[in-house]
PDB file of C-alpha atoms in Angstrom:
ATOM      1  CA  UNK M   1      50.738 142.531 210.476  1.00 54.00           C
ATOM      2  CA  UNK M   2      48.292 140.217 208.714  1.00 60.00           C
ATOM      3  CA  UNK M   3      44.863 139.808 210.347  1.00 63.00           C
ATOM      4  CA  UNK M   4      43.748 137.029 212.683  1.00 69.00           C
ATOM      5  CA  UNK M   5      41.459 135.548 209.985  1.00 79.00           C
ATOM      6  CA  UNK M   6      43.843 135.663 207.031  1.00 88.00           C
ATOM      7  CA  UNK M   7      45.195 132.576 205.303  1.00 93.00           C
ATOM      8  CA  UNK M   8      48.555 133.303 203.700  1.00 97.00           C
ATOM      9  CA  UNK M   9      49.956 130.709 201.264  1.00 98.00           C
ATOM     10  CA  UNK M  10      53.583 130.124 200.431  1.00 98.00           C
ATOM     11  CA  UNK M  11      56.011 127.577 199.117  1.00 98.00           C
ATOM     12  CA  UNK M  12      59.257 126.778 197.404  1.00 98.00           C
ATOM     13  CA  UNK M  13      60.459 127.675 193.921  1.00 98.00           C
ATOM     14  CA  UNK M  14      59.559 124.340 192.285  1.00 98.00           C
ATOM     15  CA  UNK M  15      56.233 123.774 194.069  1.00 98.00           C
ATOM     16  CA  UNK M  16      57.228 120.561 195.858  1.00 98.00           C
ATOM     17  CA  UNK M  17      56.527 122.254 199.209  1.00 98.00           C
ATOM     18  CA  UNK M  18      53.437 124.365 199.830  1.00 98.00           C
ATOM     19  CA  UNK M  19      52.168 125.744 203.121  1.00 98.00           C
ATOM     20  CA  UNK M  20      49.505 128.006 204.588  1.00 98.00           C
ATOM     21  CA  UNK M  21      49.696 130.293 207.575  1.00 97.00           C
ATOM     22  CA  UNK M  22      46.393 130.857 209.331  1.00 96.00           C
ATOM     23  CA  UNK M  23      46.219 134.104 211.241  1.00 93.00           C
ATOM     24  CA  UNK M  24      48.766 136.833 211.815  1.00 92.00           C
ATOM     25  CA  UNK M  25      52.330 137.014 210.619  1.00 94.00           C
ATOM     26  CA  UNK M  26      54.916 139.091 212.416  1.00 94.00           C
ATOM     27  CA  UNK M  27      56.530 141.883 210.433  1.00 95.00           C
ATOM     28  CA  UNK M  28      59.930 141.118 208.905  1.00 97.00           C
ATOM     29  CA  UNK M  29      63.238 140.959 210.757  1.00 97.00           C
ATOM     30  CA  UNK M  30      66.427 140.880 208.686  1.00 97.00           C
ATOM     31  CA  UNK M  31      68.976 138.481 210.144  1.00 96.00           C
ATOM     32  CA  UNK M  32      72.603 139.150 209.214  1.00 97.00           C
ATOM     33  CA  UNK M  33      74.142 136.112 210.976  1.00 95.00           C
ATOM     34  CA  UNK M  34      76.760 133.964 209.246  1.00 94.00           C
ATOM     35  CA  UNK M  35      74.283 131.070 208.868  1.00 92.00           C
ATOM     36  CA  UNK M  36      71.821 133.294 206.982  1.00 93.00           C
ATOM     37  CA  UNK M  37      74.680 134.520 204.812  1.00 94.00           C
ATOM     38  CA  UNK M  38      75.476 130.931 203.810  1.00 93.00           C
ATOM     39  CA  UNK M  39      71.795 130.056 203.229  1.00 91.00           C
ATOM     40  CA  UNK M  40      70.643 133.195 201.428  1.00 92.00           C
ATOM     41  CA  UNK M  41      73.821 134.655 199.946  1.00 92.00           C
ATOM     42  CA  UNK M  42      73.372 137.737 202.117  1.00 94.00           C
ATOM     43  CA  UNK M  43      70.899 138.287 204.973  1.00 96.00           C
ATOM     44  CA  UNK M  44      67.678 136.412 205.684  1.00 96.00           C
ATOM     45  CA  UNK M  45      64.337 138.232 205.810  1.00 97.00           C
ATOM     46  CA  UNK M  46      62.106 136.391 208.265  1.00 96.00           C
ATOM     47  CA  UNK M  47      58.506 136.759 209.299  1.00 97.00           C
ATOM     48  CA  UNK M  48      57.132 134.524 212.061  1.00 95.00           C
ATOM     49  CA  UNK M  49      53.953 132.698 213.027  1.00 95.00           C
ATOM     50  CA  UNK M  50      52.863 130.318 215.761  1.00 95.00           C
ATOM     51  CA  UNK M  51      53.735 126.703 214.929  1.00 95.00           C
ATOM     52  CA  UNK M  52      50.101 125.617 215.331  1.00 96.00           C
ATOM     53  CA  UNK M  53      49.075 128.112 212.621  1.00 96.00           C
ATOM     54  CA  UNK M  54      51.407 126.722 209.935  1.00 97.00           C
ATOM     55  CA  UNK M  55      50.001 123.887 207.844  1.00 98.00           C
ATOM     56  CA  UNK M  56      52.070 122.059 205.223  1.00 98.00           C
ATOM     57  CA  UNK M  57      49.662 121.488 202.322  1.00 98.00           C
ATOM     58  CA  UNK M  58      52.098 119.761 199.942  1.00 98.00           C
ATOM     59  CA  UNK M  59      55.114 117.866 201.169  1.00 97.00           C
ATOM     60  CA  UNK M  60      56.960 116.357 198.240  1.00 97.00           C
ATOM     61  CA  UNK M  61      60.261 117.923 199.212  1.00 96.00           C
ATOM     62  CA  UNK M  62      60.386 119.382 202.746  1.00 98.00           C
ATOM     63  CA  UNK M  63      63.568 118.478 204.601  1.00 98.00           C
ATOM     64  CA  UNK M  64      65.000 119.734 207.885  1.00 98.00           C
ATOM     65  CA  UNK M  65      68.584 120.487 208.809  1.00 96.00           C
ATOM     66  CA  UNK M  66      69.666 121.037 212.418  1.00 96.00           C
ATOM     67  CA  UNK M  67      71.910 124.098 212.175  1.00 92.00           C
ATOM     68  CA  UNK M  68      72.554 124.494 215.917  1.00 92.00           C
ATOM     69  CA  UNK M  69      71.412 123.368 219.339  1.00 94.00           C
ATOM     70  CA  UNK M  70      68.848 126.184 219.160  1.00 91.00           C
ATOM     71  CA  UNK M  71      67.031 125.569 215.878  1.00 93.00           C
ATOM     72  CA  UNK M  72      66.580 123.677 212.657  1.00 96.00           C
ATOM     73  CA  UNK M  73      65.935 125.011 209.146  1.00 97.00           C
ATOM     74  CA  UNK M  74      63.369 123.738 206.682  1.00 98.00           C
ATOM     75  CA  UNK M  75      64.111 123.726 202.973  1.00 98.00           C
ATOM     76  CA  UNK M  76      63.007 122.037 199.763  1.00 98.00           C
ATOM     77  CA  UNK M  77      65.274 119.111 198.945  1.00 98.00           C
ATOM     78  CA  UNK M  78      64.211 119.353 195.273  1.00 98.00           C
ATOM     79  CA  UNK M  79      64.980 123.006 194.424  1.00 97.00           C
ATOM     80  CA  UNK M  80      66.922 124.117 197.520  1.00 97.00           C
ATOM     81  CA  UNK M  81      64.565 126.929 198.553  1.00 97.00           C
ATOM     82  CA  UNK M  82      64.967 127.989 202.157  1.00 97.00           C
ATOM     83  CA  UNK M  83      61.563 128.113 203.867  1.00 98.00           C
ATOM     84  CA  UNK M  84      61.644 127.964 207.686  1.00 98.00           C
ATOM     85  CA  UNK M  85      63.717 128.652 210.776  1.00 95.00           C
ATOM     86  CA  UNK M  86      62.263 126.645 213.659  1.00 95.00           C
ATOM     87  CA  UNK M  87      63.581 127.195 217.183  1.00 93.00           C
ATOM     88  CA  UNK M  88      63.244 124.169 219.462  1.00 94.00           C
ATOM     89  CA  UNK M  89      62.146 126.065 222.573  1.00 92.00           C
ATOM     90  CA  UNK M  90      59.581 128.551 221.175  1.00 89.00           C
ATOM     91  CA  UNK M  91      56.046 127.991 219.923  1.00 93.00           C
ATOM     92  CA  UNK M  92      56.714 130.087 216.797  1.00 93.00           C
ATOM     93  CA  UNK M  93      58.491 129.343 213.511  1.00 96.00           C
ATOM     94  CA  UNK M  94      60.385 131.815 211.375  1.00 96.00           C
ATOM     95  CA  UNK M  95      59.238 131.874 207.766  1.00 98.00           C
ATOM     96  CA  UNK M  96      61.428 133.148 204.945  1.00 98.00           C
ATOM     97  CA  UNK M  97      59.412 136.185 203.834  1.00 97.00           C
ATOM     98  CA  UNK M  98      60.271 135.683 200.170  1.00 97.00           C
ATOM     99  CA  UNK M  99      58.633 132.233 200.209  1.00 98.00           C
ATOM    100  CA  UNK M 100      55.189 133.787 200.786  1.00 98.00           C
ATOM    101  CA  UNK M 101      52.987 134.136 197.709  1.00 98.00           C
ATOM    102  CA  UNK M 102      52.338 137.600 196.298  1.00 93.00           C
ATOM    103  CA  UNK M 103      52.102 140.855 198.190  1.00 93.00           C
ATOM    104  CA  UNK M 104      51.898 140.465 201.969  1.00 93.00           C
ATOM    105  CA  UNK M 105      51.633 143.975 203.381  1.00 94.00           C
ATOM    106  CA  UNK M 106      54.435 143.088 205.816  1.00 96.00           C
ATOM    107  CA  UNK M 107      57.041 145.705 206.680  1.00 96.00           C
ATOM    108  CA  UNK M 108      60.634 145.457 207.871  1.00 96.00           C
ATOM    109  CA  UNK M 109      60.848 146.073 211.628  1.00 96.00           C
ATOM    110  CA  UNK M 110      64.516 145.558 212.485  1.00 96.00           C
ATOM    111  CA  UNK M 111      67.889 143.919 211.984  1.00 97.00           C
ATOM    112  CA  UNK M 112      69.536 141.251 214.133  1.00 96.00           C
ATOM    113  CA  UNK M 113      73.079 139.875 214.322  1.00 96.00           C
ATOM    114  CA  UNK M 114      74.483 142.973 212.644  1.00 97.00           C
ATOM    115  CA  UNK M 115      77.837 142.225 214.316  1.00 97.00           C
ATOM    116  CA  UNK M 116      78.183 139.334 211.841  1.00 97.00           C
ATOM    117  CA  UNK M 117      77.040 141.323 208.777  1.00 97.00           C
ATOM    118  CA  UNK M 118      79.013 140.982 205.533  1.00 95.00           C
ATOM    119  CA  UNK M 119      81.229 143.915 204.620  1.00 95.00           C
ATOM    120  CA  UNK M 120      79.891 144.362 201.055  1.00 95.00           C
ATOM    121  CA  UNK M 121      76.724 146.271 201.982  1.00 95.00           C
ATOM    122  CA  UNK M 122      75.486 148.858 204.449  1.00 96.00           C
ATOM    123  CA  UNK M 123      72.273 149.042 206.449  1.00 97.00           C
ATOM    124  CA  UNK M 124      70.904 152.484 205.648  1.00 96.00           C
ATOM    125  CA  UNK M 125      67.408 152.480 207.097  1.00 97.00           C
ATOM    126  CA  UNK M 126      65.889 153.750 210.336  1.00 97.00           C
ATOM    127  CA  UNK M 127      64.964 150.360 211.824  1.00 97.00           C
ATOM    128  CA  UNK M 128      66.486 149.164 215.115  1.00 97.00           C
ATOM    129  CA  UNK M 129      69.726 147.206 214.885  1.00 97.00           C
ATOM    130  CA  UNK M 130      70.881 144.582 217.382  1.00 96.00           C
ATOM    131  CA  UNK M 131      74.429 143.244 217.600  1.00 95.00           C
ATOM    132  CA  UNK M 132      73.039 139.754 218.343  1.00 93.00           C
ATOM    133  CA  UNK M 133      69.443 138.605 218.944  1.00 89.00           C
ATOM    134  CA  UNK M 134      66.821 141.201 219.759  1.00 89.00           C
ATOM    135  CA  UNK M 135      65.779 138.984 222.708  1.00 83.00           C
ATOM    136  CA  UNK M 136      62.135 139.946 222.257  1.00 79.00           C
ATOM    137  CA  UNK M 137      62.766 143.703 222.258  1.00 80.00           C
ATOM    138  CA  UNK M 138      61.015 144.203 218.922  1.00 81.00           C
ATOM    139  CA  UNK M 139      57.211 144.647 219.007  1.00 70.00           C
ATOM    140  CA  UNK M 140      55.442 141.293 218.482  1.00 70.00           C
ATOM    141  CA  UNK M 141      58.826 139.585 218.054  1.00 71.00           C
ATOM    142  CA  UNK M 142      57.452 136.309 219.348  1.00 57.00           C
ATOM    143  CA  UNK M 143      53.999 136.381 217.717  1.00 46.00           C
TER     144      UNK M 143
END
């Protein structure tokens, strides 16, 4: 996990959207749901931070799409980069780990929605797997 004082920058492929996360980021959870498959071409690797700690520093392309009654997803309308998963009823936002700049020191901590996983790959690591949501069972899941 990144320290309380860290500022971690990130953004989209074309640079139209830039953001900073102040403070800690949760380690990475790989989501294998069908929505992530459509968005990422496979599974989505998400870190998470409190909404109040995420600051959009450049907003020439951020758009939001309501994917369910539970959450919306933020992406760049210019280059199509997926950036955020924002649940409506939690004070934290999922951040696509690959949209962070440079090395992060984050580690994978688990897999969710493995019951929806594509059949063209296997999960061959030691991290916990959940058929659906982990429902907060992973350490610091709701950082």
